[in-house]
Coordinates of C-alpha atoms in Angstrom, one line a residue:
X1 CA 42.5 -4.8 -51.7
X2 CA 43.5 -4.2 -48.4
X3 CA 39.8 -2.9 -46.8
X4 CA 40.6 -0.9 -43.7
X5 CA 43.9 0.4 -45.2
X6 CA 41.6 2.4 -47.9
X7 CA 38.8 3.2 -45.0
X8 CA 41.6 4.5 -42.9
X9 CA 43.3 6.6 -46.2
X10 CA 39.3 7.5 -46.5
X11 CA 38.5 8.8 -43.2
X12 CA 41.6 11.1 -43.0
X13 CA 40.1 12.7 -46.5
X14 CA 36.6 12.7 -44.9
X15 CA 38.0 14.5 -42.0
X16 CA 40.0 17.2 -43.7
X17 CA 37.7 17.1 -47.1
X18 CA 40.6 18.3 -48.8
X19 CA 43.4 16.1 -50.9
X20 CA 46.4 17.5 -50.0
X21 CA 45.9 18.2 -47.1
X22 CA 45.2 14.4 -46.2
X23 CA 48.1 13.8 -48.0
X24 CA 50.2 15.4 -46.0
X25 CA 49.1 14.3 -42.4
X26 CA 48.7 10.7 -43.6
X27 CA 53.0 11.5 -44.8
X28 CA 52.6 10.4 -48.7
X29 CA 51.7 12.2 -52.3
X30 CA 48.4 13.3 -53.3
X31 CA 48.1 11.0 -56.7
X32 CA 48.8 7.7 -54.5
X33 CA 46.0 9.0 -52.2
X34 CA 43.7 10.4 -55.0
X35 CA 44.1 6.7 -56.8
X36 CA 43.3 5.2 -53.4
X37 CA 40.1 6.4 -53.2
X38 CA 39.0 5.9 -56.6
X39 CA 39.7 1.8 -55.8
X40 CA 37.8 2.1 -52.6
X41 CA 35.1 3.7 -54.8
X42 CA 35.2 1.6 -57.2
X43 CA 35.5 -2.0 -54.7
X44 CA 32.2 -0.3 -53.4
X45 CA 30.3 0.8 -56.5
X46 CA 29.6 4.2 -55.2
X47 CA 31.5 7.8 -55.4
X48 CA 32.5 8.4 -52.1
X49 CA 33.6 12.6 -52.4
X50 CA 31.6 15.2 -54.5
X51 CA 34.5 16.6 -56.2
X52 CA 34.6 19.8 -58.0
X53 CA 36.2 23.2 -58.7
X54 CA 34.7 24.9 -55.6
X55 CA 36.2 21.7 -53.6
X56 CA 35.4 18.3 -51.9
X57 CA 32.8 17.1 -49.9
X58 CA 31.0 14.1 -48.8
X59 CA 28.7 12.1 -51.1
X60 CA 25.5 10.8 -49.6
X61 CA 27.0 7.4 -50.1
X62 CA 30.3 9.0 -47.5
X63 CA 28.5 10.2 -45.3
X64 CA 26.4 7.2 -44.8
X65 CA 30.3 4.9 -44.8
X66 CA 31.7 7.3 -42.5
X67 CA 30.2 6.0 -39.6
X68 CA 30.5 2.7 -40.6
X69 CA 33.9 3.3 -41.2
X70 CA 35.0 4.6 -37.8
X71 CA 33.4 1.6 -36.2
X72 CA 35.0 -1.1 -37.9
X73 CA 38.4 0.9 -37.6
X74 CA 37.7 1.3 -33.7
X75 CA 36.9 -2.8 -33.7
X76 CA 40.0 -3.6 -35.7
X77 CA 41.8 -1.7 -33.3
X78 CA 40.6 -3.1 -30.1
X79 CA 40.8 -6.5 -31.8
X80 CA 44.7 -5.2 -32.1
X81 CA 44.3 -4.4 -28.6
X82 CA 42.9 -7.7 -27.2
X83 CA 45.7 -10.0 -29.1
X84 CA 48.2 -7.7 -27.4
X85 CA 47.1 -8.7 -24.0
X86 CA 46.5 -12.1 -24.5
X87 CA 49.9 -12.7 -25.9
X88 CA 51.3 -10.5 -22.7
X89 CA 50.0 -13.3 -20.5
X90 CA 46.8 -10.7 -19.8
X91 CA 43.8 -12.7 -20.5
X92 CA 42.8 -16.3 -20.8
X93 CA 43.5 -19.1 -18.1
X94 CA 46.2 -19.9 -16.5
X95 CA 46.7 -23.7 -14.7
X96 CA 49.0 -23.0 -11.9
X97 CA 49.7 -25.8 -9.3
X98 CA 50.9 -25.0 -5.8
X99 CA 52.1 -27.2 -2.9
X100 CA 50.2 -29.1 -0.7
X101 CA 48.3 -27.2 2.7
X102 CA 49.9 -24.3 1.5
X103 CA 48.1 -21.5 3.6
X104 CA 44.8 -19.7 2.7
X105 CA 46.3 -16.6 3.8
X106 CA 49.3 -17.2 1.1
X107 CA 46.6 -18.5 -1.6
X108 CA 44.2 -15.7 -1.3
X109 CA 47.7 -13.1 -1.7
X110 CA 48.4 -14.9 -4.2
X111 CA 45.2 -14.4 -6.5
X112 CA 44.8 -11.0 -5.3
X113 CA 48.6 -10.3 -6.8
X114 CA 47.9 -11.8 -10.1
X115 CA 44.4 -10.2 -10.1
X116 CA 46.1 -6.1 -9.5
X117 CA 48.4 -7.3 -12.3
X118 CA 46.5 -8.9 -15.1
X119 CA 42.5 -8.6 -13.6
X120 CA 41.2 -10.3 -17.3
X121 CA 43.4 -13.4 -16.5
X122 CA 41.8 -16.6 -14.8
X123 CA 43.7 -18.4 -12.3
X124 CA 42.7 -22.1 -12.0
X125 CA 45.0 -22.7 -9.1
X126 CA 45.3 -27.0 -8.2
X127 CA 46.6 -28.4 -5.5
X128 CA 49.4 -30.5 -6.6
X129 CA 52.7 -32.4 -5.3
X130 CA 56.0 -31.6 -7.2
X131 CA 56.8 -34.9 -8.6
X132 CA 52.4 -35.1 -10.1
X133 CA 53.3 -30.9 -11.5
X134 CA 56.4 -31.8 -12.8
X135 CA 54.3 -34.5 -14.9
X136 CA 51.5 -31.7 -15.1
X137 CA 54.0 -29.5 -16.5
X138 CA 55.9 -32.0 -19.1
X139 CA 52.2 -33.4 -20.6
X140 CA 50.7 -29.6 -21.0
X141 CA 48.6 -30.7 -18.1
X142 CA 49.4 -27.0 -16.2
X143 CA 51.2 -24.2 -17.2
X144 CA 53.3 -23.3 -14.6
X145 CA 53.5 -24.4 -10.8
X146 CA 55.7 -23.7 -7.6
X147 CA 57.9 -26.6 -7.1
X148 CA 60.5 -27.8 -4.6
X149 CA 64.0 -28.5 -5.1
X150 CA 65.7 -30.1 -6.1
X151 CA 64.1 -31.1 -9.6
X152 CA 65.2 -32.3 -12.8
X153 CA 64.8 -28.9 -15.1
X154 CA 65.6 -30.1 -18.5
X155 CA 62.7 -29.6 -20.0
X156 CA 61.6 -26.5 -17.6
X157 CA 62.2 -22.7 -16.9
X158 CA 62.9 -21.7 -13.4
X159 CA 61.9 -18.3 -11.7
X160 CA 63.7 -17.1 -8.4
X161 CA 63.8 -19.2 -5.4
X162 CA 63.0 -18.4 -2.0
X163 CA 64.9 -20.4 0.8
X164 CA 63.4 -21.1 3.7
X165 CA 65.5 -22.9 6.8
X166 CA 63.8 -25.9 8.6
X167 CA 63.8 -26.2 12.3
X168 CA 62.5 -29.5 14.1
X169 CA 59.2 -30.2 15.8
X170 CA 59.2 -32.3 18.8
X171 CA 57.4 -33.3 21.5
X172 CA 57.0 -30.5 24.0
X173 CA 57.9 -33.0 26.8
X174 CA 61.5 -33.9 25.2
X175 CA 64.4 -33.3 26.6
X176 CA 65.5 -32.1 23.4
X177 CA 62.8 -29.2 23.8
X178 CA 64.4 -27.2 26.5
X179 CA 67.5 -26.8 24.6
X180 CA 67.7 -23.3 22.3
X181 CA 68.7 -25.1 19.0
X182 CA 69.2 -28.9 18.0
X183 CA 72.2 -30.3 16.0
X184 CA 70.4 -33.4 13.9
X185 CA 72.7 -35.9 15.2
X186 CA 71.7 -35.4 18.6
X187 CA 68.2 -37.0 17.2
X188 CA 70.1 -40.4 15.9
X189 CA 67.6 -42.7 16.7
X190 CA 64.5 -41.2 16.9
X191 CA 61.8 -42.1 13.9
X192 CA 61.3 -39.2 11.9
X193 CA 57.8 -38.3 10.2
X194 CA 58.5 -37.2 6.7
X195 CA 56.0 -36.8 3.5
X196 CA 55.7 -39.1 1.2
X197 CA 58.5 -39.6 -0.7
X198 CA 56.0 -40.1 -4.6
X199 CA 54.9 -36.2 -3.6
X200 CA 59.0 -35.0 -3.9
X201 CA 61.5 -37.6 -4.6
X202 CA 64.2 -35.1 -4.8
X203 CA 63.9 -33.1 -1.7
X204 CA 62.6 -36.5 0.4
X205 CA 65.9 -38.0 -0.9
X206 CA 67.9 -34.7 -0.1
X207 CA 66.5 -34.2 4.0
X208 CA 67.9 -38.0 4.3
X209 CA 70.9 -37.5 2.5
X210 CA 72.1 -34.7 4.8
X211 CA 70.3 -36.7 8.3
X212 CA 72.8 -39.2 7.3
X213 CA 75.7 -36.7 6.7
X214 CA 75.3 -35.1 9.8
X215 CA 74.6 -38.4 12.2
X216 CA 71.2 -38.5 12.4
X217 CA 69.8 -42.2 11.4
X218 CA 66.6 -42.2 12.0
X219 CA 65.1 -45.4 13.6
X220 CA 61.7 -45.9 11.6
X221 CA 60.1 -43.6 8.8
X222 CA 56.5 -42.9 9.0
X223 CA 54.6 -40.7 6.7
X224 CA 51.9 -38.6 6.9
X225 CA 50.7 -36.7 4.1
X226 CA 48.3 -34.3 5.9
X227 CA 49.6 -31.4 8.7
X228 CA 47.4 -32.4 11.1
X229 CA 48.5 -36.0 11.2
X230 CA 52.0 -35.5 11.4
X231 CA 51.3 -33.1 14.3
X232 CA 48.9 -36.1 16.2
X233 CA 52.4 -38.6 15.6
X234 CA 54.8 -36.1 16.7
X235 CA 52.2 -34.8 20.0
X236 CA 51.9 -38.9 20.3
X237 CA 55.8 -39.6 20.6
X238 CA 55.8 -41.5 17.5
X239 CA 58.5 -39.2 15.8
X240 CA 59.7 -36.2 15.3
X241 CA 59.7 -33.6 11.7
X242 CA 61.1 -30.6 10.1
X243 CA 59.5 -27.5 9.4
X244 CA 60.2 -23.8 8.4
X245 CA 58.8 -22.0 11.5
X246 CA 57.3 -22.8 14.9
X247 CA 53.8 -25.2 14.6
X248 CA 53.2 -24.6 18.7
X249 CA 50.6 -22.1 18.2
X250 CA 48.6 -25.2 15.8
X251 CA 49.4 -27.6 19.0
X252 CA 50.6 -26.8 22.2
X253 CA 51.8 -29.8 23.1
X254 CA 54.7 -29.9 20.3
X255 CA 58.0 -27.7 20.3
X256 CA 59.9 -26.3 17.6
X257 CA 63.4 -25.6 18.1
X258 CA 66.3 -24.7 15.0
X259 CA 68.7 -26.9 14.0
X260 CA 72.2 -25.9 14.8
X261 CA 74.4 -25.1 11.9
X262 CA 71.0 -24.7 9.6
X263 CA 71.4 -28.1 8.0
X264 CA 68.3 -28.4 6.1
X265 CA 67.2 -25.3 3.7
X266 CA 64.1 -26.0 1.6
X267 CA 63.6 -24.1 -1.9
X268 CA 61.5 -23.6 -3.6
X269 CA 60.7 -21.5 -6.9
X270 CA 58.1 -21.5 -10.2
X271 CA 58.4 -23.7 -12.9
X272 CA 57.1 -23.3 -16.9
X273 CA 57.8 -25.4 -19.7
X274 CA 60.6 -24.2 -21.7
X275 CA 59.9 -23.6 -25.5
X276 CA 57.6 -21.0 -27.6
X277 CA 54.3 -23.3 -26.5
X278 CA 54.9 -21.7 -22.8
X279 CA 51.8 -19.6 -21.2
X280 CA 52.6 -16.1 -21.4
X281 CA 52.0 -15.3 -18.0
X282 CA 54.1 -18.6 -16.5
X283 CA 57.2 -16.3 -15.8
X284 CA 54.9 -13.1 -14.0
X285 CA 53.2 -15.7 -11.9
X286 CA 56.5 -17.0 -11.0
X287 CA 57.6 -14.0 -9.7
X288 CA 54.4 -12.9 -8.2
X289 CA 54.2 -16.2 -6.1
X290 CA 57.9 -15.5 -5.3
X291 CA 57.4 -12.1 -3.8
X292 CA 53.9 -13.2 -1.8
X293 CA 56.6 -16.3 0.1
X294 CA 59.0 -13.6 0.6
X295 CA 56.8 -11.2 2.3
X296 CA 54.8 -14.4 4.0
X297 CA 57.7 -15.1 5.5
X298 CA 59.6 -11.4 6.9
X299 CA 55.7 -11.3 7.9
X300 CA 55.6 -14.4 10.3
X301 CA 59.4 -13.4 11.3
X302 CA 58.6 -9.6 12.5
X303 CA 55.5 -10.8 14.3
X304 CA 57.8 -12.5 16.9
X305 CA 60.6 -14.7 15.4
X306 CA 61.7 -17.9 16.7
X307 CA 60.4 -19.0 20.3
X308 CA 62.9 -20.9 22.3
X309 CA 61.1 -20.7 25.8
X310 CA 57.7 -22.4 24.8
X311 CA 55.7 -18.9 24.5
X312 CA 53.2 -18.9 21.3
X313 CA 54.9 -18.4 18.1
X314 CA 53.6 -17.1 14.9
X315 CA 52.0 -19.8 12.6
X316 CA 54.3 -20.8 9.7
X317 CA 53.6 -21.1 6.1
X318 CA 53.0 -24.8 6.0
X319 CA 54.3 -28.1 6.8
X320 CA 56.8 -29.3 4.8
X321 CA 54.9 -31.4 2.2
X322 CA 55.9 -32.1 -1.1

């Protein structure tokens, strides 16, 4: 017997104490409806309706289910209810992993996003390079992350990207700094402080690819995998880097000047496993994270733009790091 199928048929004949009538606003024939009830009854060993010529009306053994019966429909239903959201990416946890020193200002827009859109879901965010959350991802080991390209997506979905032009960062006492923008061969020869290559193989390989393409060899790599120390080696003479936006207002001693012909364009977008086992809420967050960059960066753009003449610019995102 299906249980809350006969408690539901029973609570529309409790409520209208009349057959027919219950018939009809539950659309199906009286007899079906009528036979219903007496299986209910007899599942639970007790008459449910006092039925007689001058009509129907609740047995003490109704009136006590009644109650009972409206409960454990209202429980089914938000059981109903709760399955819905958890399969619309609306409750549980989700592991998201997001570059490097990316900003507190872009992590805490972030949560705040996914929390006005789904407040019963947990973000566990982790700080994570592309090429350790593109393993992440493959293993199980996050559900989705914000990656940089170029990637290898075989086994992933992509959301949309957001594209975000590099400029160089020099020292402020280079010659190069007093010019308005920079063609990348006119650095051939200087060492060039890049990330890791282990934290995005793809994009590392890509910045060299087009240094090379455009004439700019540089004459030793050094890495540094925090902000702060690629700053100290630039502000030190030891190289120069790329970024998306000015990184004078962090140290006044570098200069950040665009690179002519806008050479170098990092993207970057979400990334899910493909296939049924993917988190429900992989693609939302994906676009969420998408739309916080995109306003992060108009943000840092309308709040002064690109300085050329070694005033204070607006803080940038991050660093390029992997």
């Amino acid at each position: 017997m299906d249980l809350l199928r006969h408690l539901r048929l029973f609570v529309t004949v409790a409520d209208e104490l009349h057959f027919s009538r219950a018939a009809e606003r539950l659309g199906m024939a009286q007899p079906p409806l009528s036979q219903a009830i007496r299986r209910l009854e007899k599942e639970l060993g007790a008459e449910l309706f006092d039925r007689s010529q001058r009509g129907v009306r609740l047995s003490v053994a109704g009136a006590a289910l009644l109650e009972e019966a409206h409960e454990l429909l209202g429980r089914e239903e938000r059981l109903r209810a709760l399955a819905r959201r958890a399969a619309d990416g609306g409750l549980g946890t989700l592991r998201a992993g997001v570059p490097p020193d990316t900003t507190a200002a872009v992590l805490s827009a972030l949560l705040s996003a996914c929390e006005a859109h789904a407040p019963g879901l947990s973000v566990d965010l982790q700080e994570v390079t592309t090429e350790e959350q593109l393993r992440l991802l493959t293993s199980g080991g996050l559900d989705v992350g914000l990656v940089h390209h170029p990637v290898d997506a075989t086994e992933l979905r992509l959301g949309p990207e957001i594209s975000l032009e590099l400029g160089v960062v020099l020292p402020r006492t280079s010659r190069l700094a007093r010019l308005p923008e920079v063609k990348l061969g006119e650095l051939s020869g200087q060492d060039l402080v890049l990330f890791p290559r282990a934290h995005a193989p793809g994009w590392y390989d890509r910045v060299l690819d087009v240094c090379r393409a455009q004439g700019f060899v540089p004459g030793r790599l050094r890495h540094a995998s925090n902000p702060e120390f690629l700053l100290a080696l630039v502000t030190a003479g030891r190289g120069i880097a790329f970024d998306q936006g000015p990184v004078a207002r962090k140290e006044p001693r570098v200069a950040w000047r665009p690179l002519a012909e806008r050479p170098l364009t990092l993207r970057i977008s979400g990334a899910w496993p493909a296939g049924r086992g993917a988190h429900p809420a992989a693609r939302r967050f994906a676009e969420l994270a998408h739309g916080v960059l995109a306003r992060d960066h108009t943000a840092h753009a309308r709040r002064g733009g690109i300085s050329h003449d070694g005033d204070e610019p607006p803080r940038p995102w991050s660093v390029v790091y992997g």
